[in-house]
PDB file of C-alpha atoms in Angstrom:
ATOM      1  CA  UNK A   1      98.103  71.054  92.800  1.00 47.00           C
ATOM      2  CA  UNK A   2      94.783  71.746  91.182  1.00 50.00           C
ATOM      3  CA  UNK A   3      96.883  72.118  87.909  1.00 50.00           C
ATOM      4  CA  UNK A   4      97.414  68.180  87.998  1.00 52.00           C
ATOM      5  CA  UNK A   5      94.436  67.258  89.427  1.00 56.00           C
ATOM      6  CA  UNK A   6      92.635  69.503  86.577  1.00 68.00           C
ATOM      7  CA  UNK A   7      94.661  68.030  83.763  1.00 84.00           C
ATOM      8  CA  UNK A   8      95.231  71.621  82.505  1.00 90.00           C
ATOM      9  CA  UNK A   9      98.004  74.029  83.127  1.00 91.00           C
ATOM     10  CA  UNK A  10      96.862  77.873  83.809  1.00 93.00           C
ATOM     11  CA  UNK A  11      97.523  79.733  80.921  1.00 93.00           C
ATOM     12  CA  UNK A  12      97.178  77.004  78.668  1.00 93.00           C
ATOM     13  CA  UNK A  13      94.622  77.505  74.969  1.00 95.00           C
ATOM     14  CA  UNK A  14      92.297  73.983  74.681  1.00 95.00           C
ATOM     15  CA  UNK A  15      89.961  72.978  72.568  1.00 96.00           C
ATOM     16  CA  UNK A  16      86.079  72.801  73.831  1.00 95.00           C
ATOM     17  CA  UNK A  17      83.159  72.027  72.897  1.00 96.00           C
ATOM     18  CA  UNK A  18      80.087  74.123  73.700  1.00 96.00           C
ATOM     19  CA  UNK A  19      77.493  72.262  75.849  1.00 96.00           C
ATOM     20  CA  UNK A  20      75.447  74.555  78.056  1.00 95.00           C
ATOM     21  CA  UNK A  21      74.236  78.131  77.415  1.00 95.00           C
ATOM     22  CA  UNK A  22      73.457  80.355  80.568  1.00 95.00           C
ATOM     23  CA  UNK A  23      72.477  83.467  80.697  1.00 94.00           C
ATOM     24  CA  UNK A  24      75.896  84.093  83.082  1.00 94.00           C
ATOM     25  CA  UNK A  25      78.131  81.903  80.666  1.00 95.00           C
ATOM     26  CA  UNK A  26      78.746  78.961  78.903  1.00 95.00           C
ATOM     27  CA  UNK A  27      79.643  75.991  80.161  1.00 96.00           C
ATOM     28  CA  UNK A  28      82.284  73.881  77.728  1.00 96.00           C
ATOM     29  CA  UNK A  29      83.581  70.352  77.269  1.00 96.00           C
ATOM     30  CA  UNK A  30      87.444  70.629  77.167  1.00 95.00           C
ATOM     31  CA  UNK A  31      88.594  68.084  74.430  1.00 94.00           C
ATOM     32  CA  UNK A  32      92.002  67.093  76.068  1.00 91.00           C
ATOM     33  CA  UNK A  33      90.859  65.737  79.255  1.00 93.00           C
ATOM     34  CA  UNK A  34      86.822  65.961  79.128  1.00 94.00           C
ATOM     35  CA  UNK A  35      86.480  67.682  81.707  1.00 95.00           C
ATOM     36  CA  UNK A  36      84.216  70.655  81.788  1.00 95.00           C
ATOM     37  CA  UNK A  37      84.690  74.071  82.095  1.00 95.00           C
ATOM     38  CA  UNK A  38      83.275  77.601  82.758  1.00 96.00           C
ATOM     39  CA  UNK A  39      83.566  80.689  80.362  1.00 95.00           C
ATOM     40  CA  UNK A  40      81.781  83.776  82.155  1.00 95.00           C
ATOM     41  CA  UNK A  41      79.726  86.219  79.693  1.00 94.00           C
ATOM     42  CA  UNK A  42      82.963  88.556  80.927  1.00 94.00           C
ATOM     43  CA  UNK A  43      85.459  86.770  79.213  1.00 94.00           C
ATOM     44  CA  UNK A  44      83.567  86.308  75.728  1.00 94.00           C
ATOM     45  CA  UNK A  45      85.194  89.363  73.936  1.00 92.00           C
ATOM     46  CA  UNK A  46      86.861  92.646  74.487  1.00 90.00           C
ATOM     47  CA  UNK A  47      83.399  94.457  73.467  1.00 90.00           C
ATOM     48  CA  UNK A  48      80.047  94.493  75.646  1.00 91.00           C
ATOM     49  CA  UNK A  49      77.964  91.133  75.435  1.00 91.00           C
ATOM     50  CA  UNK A  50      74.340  91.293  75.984  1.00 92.00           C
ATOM     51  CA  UNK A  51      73.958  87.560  75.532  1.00 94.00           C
ATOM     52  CA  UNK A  52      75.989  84.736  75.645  1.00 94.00           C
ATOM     53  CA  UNK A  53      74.496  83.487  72.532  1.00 93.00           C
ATOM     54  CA  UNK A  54      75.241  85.911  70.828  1.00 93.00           C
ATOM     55  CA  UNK A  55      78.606  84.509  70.565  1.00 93.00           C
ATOM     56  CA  UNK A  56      78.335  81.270  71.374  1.00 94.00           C
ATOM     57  CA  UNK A  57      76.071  78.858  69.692  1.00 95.00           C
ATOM     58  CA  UNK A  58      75.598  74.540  71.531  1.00 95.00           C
ATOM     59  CA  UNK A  59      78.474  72.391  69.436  1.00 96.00           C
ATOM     60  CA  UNK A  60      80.562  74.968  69.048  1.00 94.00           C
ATOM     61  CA  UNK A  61      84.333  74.091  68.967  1.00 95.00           C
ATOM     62  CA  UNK A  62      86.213  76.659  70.196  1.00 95.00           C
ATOM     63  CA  UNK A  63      89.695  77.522  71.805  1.00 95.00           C
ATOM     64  CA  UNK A  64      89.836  78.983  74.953  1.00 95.00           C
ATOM     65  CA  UNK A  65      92.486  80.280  77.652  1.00 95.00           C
ATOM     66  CA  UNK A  66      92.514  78.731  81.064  1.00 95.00           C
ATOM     67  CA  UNK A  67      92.595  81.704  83.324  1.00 95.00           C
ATOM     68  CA  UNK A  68      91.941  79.956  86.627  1.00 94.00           C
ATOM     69  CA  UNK A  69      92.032  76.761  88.488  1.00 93.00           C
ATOM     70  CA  UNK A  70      90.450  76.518  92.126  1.00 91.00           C
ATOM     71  CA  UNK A  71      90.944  74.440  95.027  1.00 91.00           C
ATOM     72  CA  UNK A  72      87.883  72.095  94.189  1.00 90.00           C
ATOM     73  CA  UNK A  73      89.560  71.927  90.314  1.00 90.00           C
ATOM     74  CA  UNK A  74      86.734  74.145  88.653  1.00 93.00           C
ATOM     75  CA  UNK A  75      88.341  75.328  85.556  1.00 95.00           C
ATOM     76  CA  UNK A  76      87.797  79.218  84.029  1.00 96.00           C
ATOM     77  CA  UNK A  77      88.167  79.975  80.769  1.00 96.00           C
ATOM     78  CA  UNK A  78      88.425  82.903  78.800  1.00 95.00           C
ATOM     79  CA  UNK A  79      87.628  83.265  74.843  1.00 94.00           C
ATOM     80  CA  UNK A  80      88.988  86.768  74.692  1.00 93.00           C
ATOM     81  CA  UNK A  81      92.332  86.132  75.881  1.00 93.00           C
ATOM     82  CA  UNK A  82      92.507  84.297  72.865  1.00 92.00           C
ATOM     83  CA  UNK A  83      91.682  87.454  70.590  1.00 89.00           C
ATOM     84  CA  UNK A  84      93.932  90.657  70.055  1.00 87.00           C
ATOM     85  CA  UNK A  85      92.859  93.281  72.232  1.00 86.00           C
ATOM     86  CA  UNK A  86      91.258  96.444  70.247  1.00 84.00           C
ATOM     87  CA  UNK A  87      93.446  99.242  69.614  1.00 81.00           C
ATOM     88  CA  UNK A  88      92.313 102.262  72.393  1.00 73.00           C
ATOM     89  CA  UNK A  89      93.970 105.462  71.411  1.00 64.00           C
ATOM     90  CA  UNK A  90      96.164 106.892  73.762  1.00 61.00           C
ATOM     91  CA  UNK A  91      95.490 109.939  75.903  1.00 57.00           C
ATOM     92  CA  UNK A  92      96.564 113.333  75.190  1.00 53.00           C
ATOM     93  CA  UNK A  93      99.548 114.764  76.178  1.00 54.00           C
ATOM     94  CA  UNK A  94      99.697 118.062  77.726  1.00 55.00           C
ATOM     95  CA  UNK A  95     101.800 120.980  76.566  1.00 59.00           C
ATOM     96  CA  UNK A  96     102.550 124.835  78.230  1.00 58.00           C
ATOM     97  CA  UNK A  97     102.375 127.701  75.463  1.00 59.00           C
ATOM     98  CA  UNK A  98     104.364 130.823  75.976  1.00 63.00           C
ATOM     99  CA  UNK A  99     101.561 131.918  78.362  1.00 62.00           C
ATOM    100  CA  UNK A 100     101.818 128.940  80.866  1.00 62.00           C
ATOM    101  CA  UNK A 101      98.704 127.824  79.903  1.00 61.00           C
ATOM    102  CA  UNK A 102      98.062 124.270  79.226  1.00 59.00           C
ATOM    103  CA  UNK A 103      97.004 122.483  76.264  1.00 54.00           C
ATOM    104  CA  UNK A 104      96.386 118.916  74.863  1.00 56.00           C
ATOM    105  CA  UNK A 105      97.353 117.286  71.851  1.00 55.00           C
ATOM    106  CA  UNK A 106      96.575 114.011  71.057  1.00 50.00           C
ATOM    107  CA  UNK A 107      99.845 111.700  70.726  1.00 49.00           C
ATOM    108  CA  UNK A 108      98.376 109.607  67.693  1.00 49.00           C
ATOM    109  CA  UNK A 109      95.303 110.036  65.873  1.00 48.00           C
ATOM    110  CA  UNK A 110      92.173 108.244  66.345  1.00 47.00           C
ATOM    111  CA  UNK A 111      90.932 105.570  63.374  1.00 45.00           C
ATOM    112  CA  UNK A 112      88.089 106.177  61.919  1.00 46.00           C
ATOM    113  CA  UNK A 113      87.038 109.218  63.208  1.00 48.00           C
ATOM    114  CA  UNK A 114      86.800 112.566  62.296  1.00 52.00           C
ATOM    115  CA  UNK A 115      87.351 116.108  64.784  1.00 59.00           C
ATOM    116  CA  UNK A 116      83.904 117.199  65.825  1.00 57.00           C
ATOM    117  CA  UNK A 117      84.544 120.674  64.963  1.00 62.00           C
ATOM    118  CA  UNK A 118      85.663 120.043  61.562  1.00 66.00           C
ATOM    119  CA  UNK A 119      82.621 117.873  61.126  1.00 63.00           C
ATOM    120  CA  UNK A 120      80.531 120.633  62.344  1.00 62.00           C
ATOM    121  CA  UNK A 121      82.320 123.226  59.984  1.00 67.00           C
ATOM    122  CA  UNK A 122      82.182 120.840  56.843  1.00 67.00           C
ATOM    123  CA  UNK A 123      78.107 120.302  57.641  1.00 64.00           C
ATOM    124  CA  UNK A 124      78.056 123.605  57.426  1.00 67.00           C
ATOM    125  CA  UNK A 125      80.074 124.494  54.723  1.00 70.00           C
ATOM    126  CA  UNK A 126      77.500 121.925  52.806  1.00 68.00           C
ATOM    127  CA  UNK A 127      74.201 123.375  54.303  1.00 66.00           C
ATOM    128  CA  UNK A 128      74.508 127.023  54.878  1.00 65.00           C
ATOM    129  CA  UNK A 129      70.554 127.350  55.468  1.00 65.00           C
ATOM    130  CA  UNK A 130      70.951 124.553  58.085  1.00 61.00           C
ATOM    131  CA  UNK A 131      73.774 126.278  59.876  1.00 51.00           C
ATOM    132  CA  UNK A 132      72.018 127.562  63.062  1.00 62.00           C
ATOM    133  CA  UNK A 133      69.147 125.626  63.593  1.00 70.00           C
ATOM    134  CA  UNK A 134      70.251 123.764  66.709  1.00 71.00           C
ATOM    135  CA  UNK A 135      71.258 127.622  68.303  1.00 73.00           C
ATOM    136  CA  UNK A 136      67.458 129.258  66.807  1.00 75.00           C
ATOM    137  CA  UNK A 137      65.321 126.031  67.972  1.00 76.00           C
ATOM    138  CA  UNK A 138      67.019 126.251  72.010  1.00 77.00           C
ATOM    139  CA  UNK A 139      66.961 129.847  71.549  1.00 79.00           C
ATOM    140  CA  UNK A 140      63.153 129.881  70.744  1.00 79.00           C
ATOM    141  CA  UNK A 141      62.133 127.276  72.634  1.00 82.00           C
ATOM    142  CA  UNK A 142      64.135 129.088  76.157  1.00 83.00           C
ATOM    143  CA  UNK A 143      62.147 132.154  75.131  1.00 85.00           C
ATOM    144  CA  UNK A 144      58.628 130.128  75.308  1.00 85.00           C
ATOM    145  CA  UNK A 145      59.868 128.762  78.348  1.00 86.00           C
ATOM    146  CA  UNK A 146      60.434 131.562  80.206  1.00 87.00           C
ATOM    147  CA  UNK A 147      56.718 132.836  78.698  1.00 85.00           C
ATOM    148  CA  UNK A 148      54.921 130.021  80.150  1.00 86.00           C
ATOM    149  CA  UNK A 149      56.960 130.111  83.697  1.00 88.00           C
ATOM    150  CA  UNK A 150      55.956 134.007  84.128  1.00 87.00           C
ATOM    151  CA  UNK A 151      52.456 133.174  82.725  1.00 85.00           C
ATOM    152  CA  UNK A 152      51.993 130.444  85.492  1.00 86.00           C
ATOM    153  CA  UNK A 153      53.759 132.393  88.330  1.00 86.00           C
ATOM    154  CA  UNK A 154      51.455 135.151  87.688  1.00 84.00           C
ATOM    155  CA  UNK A 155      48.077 132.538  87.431  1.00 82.00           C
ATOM    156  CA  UNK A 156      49.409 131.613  90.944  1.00 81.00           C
ATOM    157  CA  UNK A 157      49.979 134.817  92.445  1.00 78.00           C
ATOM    158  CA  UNK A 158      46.803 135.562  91.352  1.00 74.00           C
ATOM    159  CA  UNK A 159      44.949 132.528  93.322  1.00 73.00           C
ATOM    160  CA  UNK A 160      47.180 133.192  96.158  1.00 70.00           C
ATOM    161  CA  UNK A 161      45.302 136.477  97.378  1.00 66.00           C
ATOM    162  CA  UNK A 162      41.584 135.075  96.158  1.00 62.00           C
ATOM    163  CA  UNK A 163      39.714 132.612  99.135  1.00 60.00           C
ATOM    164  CA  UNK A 164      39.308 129.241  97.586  1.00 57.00           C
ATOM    165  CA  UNK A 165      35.911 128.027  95.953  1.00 59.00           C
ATOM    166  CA  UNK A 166      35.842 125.126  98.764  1.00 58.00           C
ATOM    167  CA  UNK A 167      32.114 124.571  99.426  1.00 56.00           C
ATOM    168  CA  UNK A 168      31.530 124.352 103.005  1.00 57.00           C
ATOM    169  CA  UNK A 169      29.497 120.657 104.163  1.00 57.00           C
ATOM    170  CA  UNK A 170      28.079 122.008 107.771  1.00 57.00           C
ATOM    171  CA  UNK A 171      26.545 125.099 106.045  1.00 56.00           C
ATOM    172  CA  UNK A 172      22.768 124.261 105.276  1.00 54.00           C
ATOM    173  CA  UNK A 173      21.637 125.676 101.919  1.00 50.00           C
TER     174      UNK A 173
END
């Protein structure tokens, strides 16, 4: 019923006109009917939106999905649903070795990316002198760590067994 009264079927893509920037949304002009519509900062795009104008600029003519109708014939719409979703890659699958232990293999490879380990073995493949820093600098710095923490625990060990330098206010002078 609020289909009709909206002049809009759910699931239908309109044509709208950008009127009002919020910081929760945008509010549109559908074309067909002129009525007007929400799109939440949600239903922008598939990736993370920090602001709304950031994709959506006043005047705009977009298309948009109607994703929801409610009793008092507010309309929600939904720029994304327009859009192909990304591609996510798809989890690993798990496999038993002769030993009954499990392992994972990845059913397709990932776009664009590279195996951390072989990134780490090319780097240093191409800068041998490089190689180890990361495992000297934590190594060194642990080792002046643990200097300072025995230094201070033995400063306050110290104190602990010496009477404090508190000057006493009812003793005259």
């Amino acid at each position: 019923m609020a289909e009709v009264q909206a002049g809009v079927e759910l699931g239908e893509v309109v044509e709208c006109t950008v009127e009002q920037i919020m910081p929760y949304g945008a509010f549109v002009r559908i074309s067909k009917t002129g009525r007007k519509g929400m799109i939440h900062i949600s239903e922008l795009s598939y990736s993370f939106v920090k602001s709304v104008s950031d994709v959506l600029k006043l005047q705009d003519n977009i298309q948009a999905k109607v994703i929801r109708i409610d009793d008092k014939g507010r309309i929600d719409l939904s720029l994304k649903q327009t859009q192909e979703p990304p591609e996510r890659p798809q989890k690993q699958a798990a496999r038993q070795d002769s030993g009954g232990r499990q392992h994972r293999e990845f059913t397709r490879e990932f776009k664009g990316t590279r195996d951390f380990h072989e990134m780490q073995t090319s780097y240093r493949a191409a800068n041998p002198d490089d190689s180890d820093t990361f495992e000297k600098k934590m190594a060194s710095f642990l080792k002046t760590s643990e200097a300072k923490i025995t230094d201070l625990n033995t400063r306050n060990s110290a104190r602990a067994g010496r009477p404090s330098k508190r000057r006493n206010n009812n003793r005259e002078h």
